[in-house]
Amino acid sequence: MDLRKLRYFVAVAEELHFGRAAERLHIAQPVLSRQIRALEEELRAQLFVRDRRSTELTAAGRQLLEDSRPLLAAAEALRRRVALAARGTSTFTLGFMPGITVTEPLRTLTERHPGLAVDLVRTTWDDQTEVLHDGRADASIVRLPVDPRGLTVRPMYSEPRVAILPVTHRLAGKESVDVADLAEEHLLNEPDAVPEWKAVATELRAGGAARTRGYRSIEEKLEHVAAGLGIAIVPLSTSEYYTRPDVTHVPVGDLPPGQVAVAWVAARRSRLIYEFADLVTR
């Protein structure tokens, strides 16, 4: 497959507009159209349905989009690893989610391998596994659930989840609350991340007010909680790491604990990755 044509295809599939995709790719629209037609001829399949008002993916196009993303990510990962190898430097890059401390296992790894260059990549819910597929990280400490396709995921530990509240909130200071106590609140997480709250949430009932987006970064959530614009559900370690005087946390007793794991691309056969995984899961 011609990776350049695949990149062009993904741009059009994500924009669903040839003009915007051409601008994003910094090429002329007629050139982009010709490349897409050439790709369709190679695959012997129509990828888009176009008229004057819209561009839509066909079933073949949707399948190609699903398969193209990991293929392009793998190609980018290969490029990164070859570039590092060409420098002659032994490196290990670790992704990690907010609130997770990785100092001790990394220190042990560097003590065992003098001269090893270690780098860290702070991740979010959106890219905690993406950094593995595109080669930015060799391993990643992730908060489950994640899409396990193409990955080895090894459990590390679990921890309670807590509700982050303004210090003036009616529930602040309680030893524990239940999910039902939070049914009237506005949740700043994506609802799918806390299905137990989603099942009882007043704002999601038929006829309720339109819901605003969930916030991915802990900093955004804390700012909105402090302003009285909602609450957030986070792992205990995150709430303890990101402290501030205008918010507090309360354990949610009937929420299952959050799971933390180490993940890496299953096809990788790196001795350093396996050694690090053993260190953090021991």
Short mmCIF file of the C-alpha atoms (twelve columns), coordinates in Angstrom:
data_MODEL
# 
_entry.id   MODEL 
# 
loop_
_atom_site.group_PDB 
_atom_site.id 
_atom_site.type_symbol 
_atom_site.label_atom_id 
_atom_site.label_alt_id 
_atom_site.label_comp_id 
_atom_site.label_asym_id 
_atom_site.label_seq_id 
_atom_site.Cartn_x 
_atom_site.Cartn_y 
_atom_site.Cartn_z 
_atom_site.pdbx_PDB_model_num 
ATOM 1   C CA . MET A 1   0.000   0.000  0.000  1 
ATOM 2   C CA . ASP A 2   1.084   3.551  -0.741 1 
ATOM 3   C CA . LEU A 3   1.158   5.180  2.714  1 
ATOM 4   C CA . ARG A 4   0.904   8.648  1.220  1 
ATOM 5   C CA . LYS A 5   -2.419  7.772  -0.426 1 
ATOM 6   C CA . LEU A 6   -3.617  6.291  2.871  1 
ATOM 7   C CA . ARG A 7   -2.762  9.516  4.687  1 
ATOM 8   C CA . TYR A 8   -4.682  11.471 2.055  1 
ATOM 9   C CA . PHE A 9   -7.631  9.105  2.422  1 
ATOM 10  C CA . VAL A 10  -7.692  9.446  6.233  1 
ATOM 11  C CA . ALA A 11  -7.681  13.240 5.958  1 
ATOM 12  C CA . VAL A 12  -10.697 13.185 3.633  1 
ATOM 13  C CA . ALA A 13  -12.451 10.538 5.760  1 
ATOM 14  C CA . GLU A 14  -12.009 12.635 8.908  1 
ATOM 15  C CA . GLU A 15  -12.970 15.936 7.321  1 
ATOM 16  C CA . LEU A 16  -15.656 14.518 4.983  1 
ATOM 17  C CA . HIS A 17  -14.809 17.469 2.764  1 
ATOM 18  C CA . PHE A 18  -12.198 17.433 -0.006 1 
ATOM 19  C CA . GLY A 19  -11.507 21.162 0.226  1 
ATOM 20  C CA . ARG A 20  -10.806 21.134 3.976  1 
ATOM 21  C CA . ALA A 21  -8.745  17.940 3.638  1 
ATOM 22  C CA . ALA A 22  -6.641  19.532 0.884  1 
ATOM 23  C CA . GLU A 23  -5.983  22.575 3.084  1 
ATOM 24  C CA . ARG A 24  -5.019  20.312 5.973  1 
ATOM 25  C CA . LEU A 25  -2.604  18.400 3.732  1 
ATOM 26  C CA . HIS A 26  -1.272  21.579 2.061  1 
ATOM 27  C CA . ILE A 27  -1.960  20.264 -1.441 1 
ATOM 28  C CA . ALA A 28  -4.273  21.338 -4.252 1 
ATOM 29  C CA . GLN A 29  -7.764  19.840 -4.201 1 
ATOM 30  C CA . PRO A 30  -7.524  18.403 -7.767 1 
ATOM 31  C CA . VAL A 31  -4.337  16.579 -6.754 1 
ATOM 32  C CA . LEU A 32  -6.103  15.124 -3.714 1 
ATOM 33  C CA . SER A 33  -9.068  14.001 -5.812 1 
ATOM 34  C CA . ARG A 34  -6.766  12.239 -8.275 1 
ATOM 35  C CA . GLN A 35  -4.941  10.440 -5.464 1 
ATOM 36  C CA . ILE A 36  -8.207  9.209  -3.966 1 
ATOM 37  C CA . ARG A 37  -9.413  7.986  -7.370 1 
ATOM 38  C CA . ALA A 38  -6.097  6.159  -7.832 1 
ATOM 39  C CA . LEU A 39  -6.503  4.528  -4.427 1 
ATOM 40  C CA . GLU A 40  -10.027 3.418  -5.282 1 
ATOM 41  C CA . GLU A 41  -8.735  1.891  -8.523 1 
ATOM 42  C CA . GLU A 42  -5.982  0.039  -6.653 1 
ATOM 43  C CA . LEU A 43  -8.453  -1.338 -4.125 1 
ATOM 44  C CA . ARG A 44  -11.186 -1.869 -6.702 1 
ATOM 45  C CA . ALA A 45  -13.668 -0.283 -4.312 1 
ATOM 46  C CA . GLN A 46  -15.545 3.008  -4.049 1 
ATOM 47  C CA . LEU A 47  -14.545 4.747  -0.821 1 
ATOM 48  C CA . PHE A 48  -16.718 7.871  -0.875 1 
ATOM 49  C CA . VAL A 49  -20.164 8.889  -2.070 1 
ATOM 50  C CA . ARG A 50  -20.074 12.537 -3.167 1 
ATOM 51  C CA . ASP A 51  -22.665 15.032 -4.272 1 
ATOM 52  C CA . ARG A 52  -22.781 18.816 -4.302 1 
ATOM 53  C CA . ARG A 53  -23.754 19.004 -0.636 1 
ATOM 54  C CA . SER A 54  -21.875 16.239 1.158  1 
ATOM 55  C CA . THR A 55  -19.171 13.581 1.156  1 
ATOM 56  C CA . GLU A 56  -19.875 10.287 2.915  1 
ATOM 57  C CA . LEU A 57  -17.896 7.108  3.467  1 
ATOM 58  C CA . THR A 58  -19.073 3.880  1.860  1 
ATOM 59  C CA . ALA A 59  -18.923 0.584  3.759  1 
ATOM 60  C CA . ALA A 60  -15.566 -0.058 2.091  1 
ATOM 61  C CA . GLY A 61  -14.399 3.409  3.126  1 
ATOM 62  C CA . ARG A 62  -15.378 2.846  6.751  1 
ATOM 63  C CA . GLN A 63  -13.462 -0.428 6.766  1 
ATOM 64  C CA . LEU A 64  -10.400 1.208  5.225  1 
ATOM 65  C CA . LEU A 65  -10.500 4.018  7.789  1 
ATOM 66  C CA . GLU A 66  -10.621 1.518  10.642 1 
ATOM 67  C CA . ASP A 67  -7.636  -0.385 9.250  1 
ATOM 68  C CA . SER A 68  -5.632  2.639  8.064  1 
ATOM 69  C CA . ARG A 69  -5.195  4.330  11.427 1 
ATOM 70  C CA . PRO A 70  -3.229  1.518  13.118 1 
ATOM 71  C CA . LEU A 71  -1.249  0.934  9.906  1 
ATOM 72  C CA . LEU A 72  -0.199  4.588  9.690  1 
ATOM 73  C CA . ALA A 73  0.551   4.658  13.416 1 
ATOM 74  C CA . ALA A 74  2.771   1.589  13.030 1 
ATOM 75  C CA . ALA A 75  4.602   3.243  10.131 1 
ATOM 76  C CA . GLU A 76  5.210   6.354  12.239 1 
ATOM 77  C CA . ALA A 77  6.425   4.188  15.135 1 
ATOM 78  C CA . LEU A 78  8.844   2.412  12.796 1 
ATOM 79  C CA . ARG A 79  10.200  5.753  11.582 1 
ATOM 80  C CA . ARG A 80  10.756  6.955  15.152 1 
ATOM 81  C CA . ARG A 81  12.535  3.770  16.248 1 
ATOM 82  C CA . VAL A 82  14.789  3.687  13.199 1 
ATOM 83  C CA . ALA A 83  15.719  7.340  13.779 1 
ATOM 84  C CA . LEU A 84  16.625  6.587  17.395 1 
ATOM 85  C CA . ALA A 85  18.653  3.542  16.398 1 
ATOM 86  C CA . ALA A 86  20.532  5.624  13.826 1 
ATOM 87  C CA . ARG A 87  21.677  7.965  16.610 1 
ATOM 88  C CA . GLY A 88  23.249  5.015  18.394 1 
ATOM 89  C CA . THR A 89  21.549  5.926  21.692 1 
ATOM 90  C CA . SER A 90  19.828  3.393  23.915 1 
ATOM 91  C CA . THR A 91  16.495  4.941  24.897 1 
ATOM 92  C CA . PHE A 92  13.346  4.036  26.814 1 
ATOM 93  C CA . THR A 93  10.265  6.263  26.710 1 
ATOM 94  C CA . LEU A 94  7.394   5.790  29.134 1 
ATOM 95  C CA . GLY A 95  3.902   7.237  28.929 1 
ATOM 96  C CA . PHE A 96  2.017   7.815  32.161 1 
ATOM 97  C CA . MET A 97  -1.355  9.138  33.276 1 
ATOM 98  C CA . PRO A 98  -1.756  12.006 35.784 1 
ATOM 99  C CA . GLY A 99  -1.454  10.974 39.423 1 
ATOM 100 C CA . ILE A 100 0.725   7.929  38.704 1 
ATOM 101 C CA . THR A 101 4.280   7.970  40.067 1 
ATOM 102 C CA . VAL A 102 6.884   5.997  38.115 1 
ATOM 103 C CA . THR A 103 10.075  7.210  39.787 1 
ATOM 104 C CA . GLU A 104 11.183  4.023  41.538 1 
ATOM 105 C CA . PRO A 105 10.904  1.510  38.662 1 
ATOM 106 C CA . LEU A 106 12.572  3.956  36.263 1 
ATOM 107 C CA . ARG A 107 15.383  4.564  38.728 1 
ATOM 108 C CA . THR A 108 15.923  0.814  39.036 1 
ATOM 109 C CA . LEU A 109 15.933  0.437  35.258 1 
ATOM 110 C CA . THR A 110 18.571  3.145  34.775 1 
ATOM 111 C CA . GLU A 111 20.712  1.682  37.568 1 
ATOM 112 C CA . ARG A 112 20.672  -1.650 35.766 1 
ATOM 113 C CA . HIS A 113 21.475  -0.043 32.412 1 
ATOM 114 C CA . PRO A 114 24.036  2.764  32.770 1 
ATOM 115 C CA . GLY A 115 23.886  5.086  29.782 1 
ATOM 116 C CA . LEU A 116 20.192  4.396  29.117 1 
ATOM 117 C CA . ALA A 117 18.386  7.598  28.128 1 
ATOM 118 C CA . VAL A 118 14.919  7.713  29.714 1 
ATOM 119 C CA . ASP A 119 12.143  10.036 28.613 1 
ATOM 120 C CA . LEU A 120 8.602   10.563 29.937 1 
ATOM 121 C CA . VAL A 121 5.392   11.415 28.066 1 
ATOM 122 C CA . ARG A 122 2.407   12.643 30.078 1 
ATOM 123 C CA . THR A 123 -0.741  11.188 28.566 1 
ATOM 124 C CA . THR A 124 -4.502  11.729 28.766 1 
ATOM 125 C CA . TRP A 125 -7.554  9.498  28.389 1 
ATOM 126 C CA . ASP A 126 -7.434  10.290 24.669 1 
ATOM 127 C CA . ASP A 127 -3.849  9.242  23.900 1 
ATOM 128 C CA . GLN A 128 -2.670  6.868  26.629 1 
ATOM 129 C CA . THR A 129 -2.475  4.012  24.113 1 
ATOM 130 C CA . GLU A 130 -2.027  6.147  20.988 1 
ATOM 131 C CA . VAL A 131 1.509   6.970  22.182 1 
ATOM 132 C CA . LEU A 132 2.295   3.248  21.926 1 
ATOM 133 C CA . HIS A 133 0.864   2.720  18.460 1 
ATOM 134 C CA . ASP A 134 2.629   5.740  16.947 1 
ATOM 135 C CA . GLY A 135 5.955   5.038  18.650 1 
ATOM 136 C CA . ARG A 136 6.137   8.021  20.998 1 
ATOM 137 C CA . ALA A 137 6.426   5.625  23.960 1 
ATOM 138 C CA . ASP A 138 7.823   2.125  24.427 1 
ATOM 139 C CA . ALA A 139 5.475   1.375  27.327 1 
ATOM 140 C CA . SER A 140 2.629   3.253  28.973 1 
ATOM 141 C CA . ILE A 141 1.108   3.194  32.451 1 
ATOM 142 C CA . VAL A 142 -2.598  3.321  31.634 1 
ATOM 143 C CA . ARG A 143 -5.873  3.615  33.463 1 
ATOM 144 C CA . LEU A 144 -8.363  1.010  32.288 1 
ATOM 145 C CA . PRO A 145 -10.442 0.547  30.273 1 
ATOM 146 C CA . VAL A 146 -8.396  0.867  27.086 1 
ATOM 147 C CA . ASP A 147 -8.776  -0.693 23.647 1 
ATOM 148 C CA . PRO A 148 -6.501  -3.764 23.961 1 
ATOM 149 C CA . ARG A 149 -6.226  -4.479 20.239 1 
ATOM 150 C CA . GLY A 150 -2.576  -4.911 19.270 1 
ATOM 151 C CA . LEU A 151 -1.403  -4.459 22.849 1 
ATOM 152 C CA . THR A 152 -0.173  -6.509 25.761 1 
ATOM 153 C CA . VAL A 153 -1.856  -5.168 28.909 1 
ATOM 154 C CA . ARG A 154 -0.580  -6.353 32.283 1 
ATOM 155 C CA . PRO A 155 -2.506  -5.343 35.467 1 
ATOM 156 C CA . MET A 156 -0.579  -3.490 38.176 1 
ATOM 157 C CA . TYR A 157 -2.977  -2.447 40.943 1 
ATOM 158 C CA . SER A 158 -6.409  -1.020 41.701 1 
ATOM 159 C CA . GLU A 159 -7.401  2.044  43.726 1 
ATOM 160 C CA . PRO A 160 -10.613 3.676  44.981 1 
ATOM 161 C CA . ARG A 161 -12.376 6.357  42.997 1 
ATOM 162 C CA . VAL A 162 -13.499 9.569  44.660 1 
ATOM 163 C CA . ALA A 163 -15.791 12.502 43.908 1 
ATOM 164 C CA . ILE A 164 -14.093 15.897 43.617 1 
ATOM 165 C CA . LEU A 165 -16.356 18.586 45.100 1 
ATOM 166 C CA . PRO A 166 -16.149 22.287 45.963 1 
ATOM 167 C CA . VAL A 167 -15.266 22.737 49.627 1 
ATOM 168 C CA . THR A 168 -18.674 24.417 50.098 1 
ATOM 169 C CA . HIS A 169 -20.601 21.464 48.630 1 
ATOM 170 C CA . ARG A 170 -23.347 19.866 50.732 1 
ATOM 171 C CA . LEU A 171 -21.502 16.509 50.640 1 
ATOM 172 C CA . ALA A 172 -18.047 17.893 51.451 1 
ATOM 173 C CA . GLY A 173 -16.613 16.407 54.624 1 
ATOM 174 C CA . LYS A 174 -18.614 13.182 54.526 1 
ATOM 175 C CA . GLU A 175 -16.704 9.945  55.122 1 
ATOM 176 C CA . SER A 176 -18.277 8.371  52.023 1 
ATOM 177 C CA . VAL A 177 -21.097 8.843  49.534 1 
ATOM 178 C CA . ASP A 178 -22.946 6.571  47.107 1 
ATOM 179 C CA . VAL A 179 -23.454 7.151  43.389 1 
ATOM 180 C CA . ALA A 180 -27.139 7.855  44.049 1 
ATOM 181 C CA . ASP A 181 -26.114 10.838 46.200 1 
ATOM 182 C CA . LEU A 182 -24.567 12.357 43.055 1 
ATOM 183 C CA . ALA A 183 -27.554 11.833 40.757 1 
ATOM 184 C CA . GLU A 184 -28.530 15.523 40.817 1 
ATOM 185 C CA . GLU A 185 -24.993 16.726 40.077 1 
ATOM 186 C CA . HIS A 186 -23.444 17.711 36.746 1 
ATOM 187 C CA . LEU A 187 -20.574 15.316 36.002 1 
ATOM 188 C CA . LEU A 188 -17.516 16.811 34.302 1 
ATOM 189 C CA . ASN A 189 -16.298 13.388 33.117 1 
ATOM 190 C CA . GLU A 190 -17.554 11.784 29.938 1 
ATOM 191 C CA . PRO A 191 -20.669 9.877  31.113 1 
ATOM 192 C CA . ASP A 192 -19.435 6.610  29.584 1 
ATOM 193 C CA . ALA A 193 -16.417 6.786  31.897 1 
ATOM 194 C CA . VAL A 194 -18.743 6.463  34.914 1 
ATOM 195 C CA . PRO A 195 -21.623 4.234  33.766 1 
ATOM 196 C CA . GLU A 196 -22.895 3.865  37.347 1 
ATOM 197 C CA . TRP A 197 -23.566 7.614  37.497 1 
ATOM 198 C CA . LYS A 198 -24.968 7.607  33.969 1 
ATOM 199 C CA . ALA A 199 -27.612 5.080  35.041 1 
ATOM 200 C CA . VAL A 200 -29.059 7.401  37.724 1 
ATOM 201 C CA . ALA A 201 -28.186 10.889 36.449 1 
ATOM 202 C CA . THR A 202 -31.062 13.341 36.494 1 
ATOM 203 C CA . GLU A 203 -29.574 15.466 33.702 1 
ATOM 204 C CA . LEU A 204 -29.545 12.512 31.310 1 
ATOM 205 C CA . ARG A 205 -33.199 11.587 31.745 1 
ATOM 206 C CA . ALA A 206 -35.567 12.119 28.828 1 
ATOM 207 C CA . GLY A 207 -36.402 15.778 28.426 1 
ATOM 208 C CA . GLY A 208 -33.441 16.929 30.498 1 
ATOM 209 C CA . ALA A 209 -31.163 19.808 29.606 1 
ATOM 210 C CA . ALA A 210 -28.624 19.340 26.851 1 
ATOM 211 C CA . ARG A 211 -25.386 18.014 28.278 1 
ATOM 212 C CA . THR A 212 -22.106 19.868 27.774 1 
ATOM 213 C CA . ARG A 213 -18.930 18.038 26.885 1 
ATOM 214 C CA . GLY A 214 -16.843 16.146 29.400 1 
ATOM 215 C CA . TYR A 215 -13.417 17.491 30.274 1 
ATOM 216 C CA . ARG A 216 -10.402 15.271 29.710 1 
ATOM 217 C CA . SER A 217 -7.619  17.006 31.662 1 
ATOM 218 C CA . ILE A 218 -7.588  17.014 35.446 1 
ATOM 219 C CA . GLU A 219 -6.671  20.703 35.444 1 
ATOM 220 C CA . GLU A 220 -9.828  21.599 33.508 1 
ATOM 221 C CA . LYS A 221 -11.963 19.495 35.832 1 
ATOM 222 C CA . LEU A 222 -10.538 21.083 38.983 1 
ATOM 223 C CA . GLU A 223 -11.093 24.604 37.659 1 
ATOM 224 C CA . HIS A 224 -14.718 23.838 36.865 1 
ATOM 225 C CA . VAL A 225 -15.311 22.067 40.180 1 
ATOM 226 C CA . ALA A 226 -13.854 25.021 42.096 1 
ATOM 227 C CA . ALA A 227 -16.158 27.363 40.164 1 
ATOM 228 C CA . GLY A 228 -19.179 25.292 41.213 1 
ATOM 229 C CA . LEU A 229 -19.920 24.118 37.675 1 
ATOM 230 C CA . GLY A 230 -19.956 20.398 38.426 1 
ATOM 231 C CA . ILE A 231 -18.200 17.488 40.099 1 
ATOM 232 C CA . ALA A 232 -15.651 14.966 38.841 1 
ATOM 233 C CA . ILE A 233 -14.917 11.299 39.524 1 
ATOM 234 C CA . VAL A 234 -11.190 10.552 39.631 1 
ATOM 235 C CA . PRO A 235 -8.827  7.928  41.082 1 
ATOM 236 C CA . LEU A 236 -7.777  8.566  44.677 1 
ATOM 237 C CA . SER A 237 -4.115  9.030  43.728 1 
ATOM 238 C CA . THR A 238 -5.053  11.765 41.251 1 
ATOM 239 C CA . SER A 239 -7.066  13.679 43.848 1 
ATOM 240 C CA . GLU A 240 -4.186  13.454 46.319 1 
ATOM 241 C CA . TYR A 241 -1.601  14.533 43.757 1 
ATOM 242 C CA . TYR A 242 -3.554  17.539 42.425 1 
ATOM 243 C CA . THR A 243 -4.561  19.270 45.658 1 
ATOM 244 C CA . ARG A 244 -5.918  22.803 45.996 1 
ATOM 245 C CA . PRO A 245 -7.672  24.604 48.867 1 
ATOM 246 C CA . ASP A 246 -10.981 25.253 47.107 1 
ATOM 247 C CA . VAL A 247 -11.855 21.612 46.332 1 
ATOM 248 C CA . THR A 248 -12.046 18.409 48.338 1 
ATOM 249 C CA . HIS A 249 -12.630 14.728 47.670 1 
ATOM 250 C CA . VAL A 250 -15.042 12.176 49.111 1 
ATOM 251 C CA . PRO A 251 -14.848 8.390  48.533 1 
ATOM 252 C CA . VAL A 252 -17.694 6.918  46.456 1 
ATOM 253 C CA . GLY A 253 -18.315 3.667  48.272 1 
ATOM 254 C CA . ASP A 254 -20.306 1.771  45.667 1 
ATOM 255 C CA . LEU A 255 -18.063 2.531  42.680 1 
ATOM 256 C CA . PRO A 256 -15.738 -0.312 41.644 1 
ATOM 257 C CA . PRO A 257 -12.065 0.599  42.012 1 
ATOM 258 C CA . GLY A 258 -10.105 2.003  39.095 1 
ATOM 259 C CA . GLN A 259 -7.558  -0.318 37.484 1 
ATOM 260 C CA . VAL A 260 -3.996  0.666  36.566 1 
ATOM 261 C CA . ALA A 261 -1.917  -1.406 34.125 1 
ATOM 262 C CA . VAL A 262 1.241   -1.302 32.049 1 
ATOM 263 C CA . ALA A 263 0.765   -1.698 28.286 1 
ATOM 264 C CA . TRP A 264 2.968   -2.040 25.225 1 
ATOM 265 C CA . VAL A 265 2.618   -3.035 21.571 1 
ATOM 266 C CA . ALA A 266 2.284   -6.825 21.520 1 
ATOM 267 C CA . ALA A 267 4.550   -7.198 18.488 1 
ATOM 268 C CA . ARG A 268 7.473   -5.492 20.237 1 
ATOM 269 C CA . ARG A 269 10.222  -7.843 21.431 1 
ATOM 270 C CA . SER A 270 12.229  -5.347 23.489 1 
ATOM 271 C CA . ARG A 271 14.118  -6.713 26.484 1 
ATOM 272 C CA . LEU A 272 13.814  -3.305 28.181 1 
ATOM 273 C CA . ILE A 273 10.022  -3.324 27.884 1 
ATOM 274 C CA . TYR A 274 9.721   -6.781 29.440 1 
ATOM 275 C CA . GLU A 275 12.160  -5.863 32.196 1 
ATOM 276 C CA . PHE A 276 10.262  -2.668 33.008 1 
ATOM 277 C CA . ALA A 277 6.921   -4.519 32.992 1 
ATOM 278 C CA . ASP A 278 8.342   -6.999 35.508 1 
ATOM 279 C CA . LEU A 279 9.507   -4.140 37.722 1 
ATOM 280 C CA . VAL A 280 6.134   -2.374 37.865 1 
ATOM 281 C CA . THR A 281 4.035   -5.524 38.293 1 
ATOM 282 C CA . ARG A 282 6.254   -7.262 40.826 1 
# 
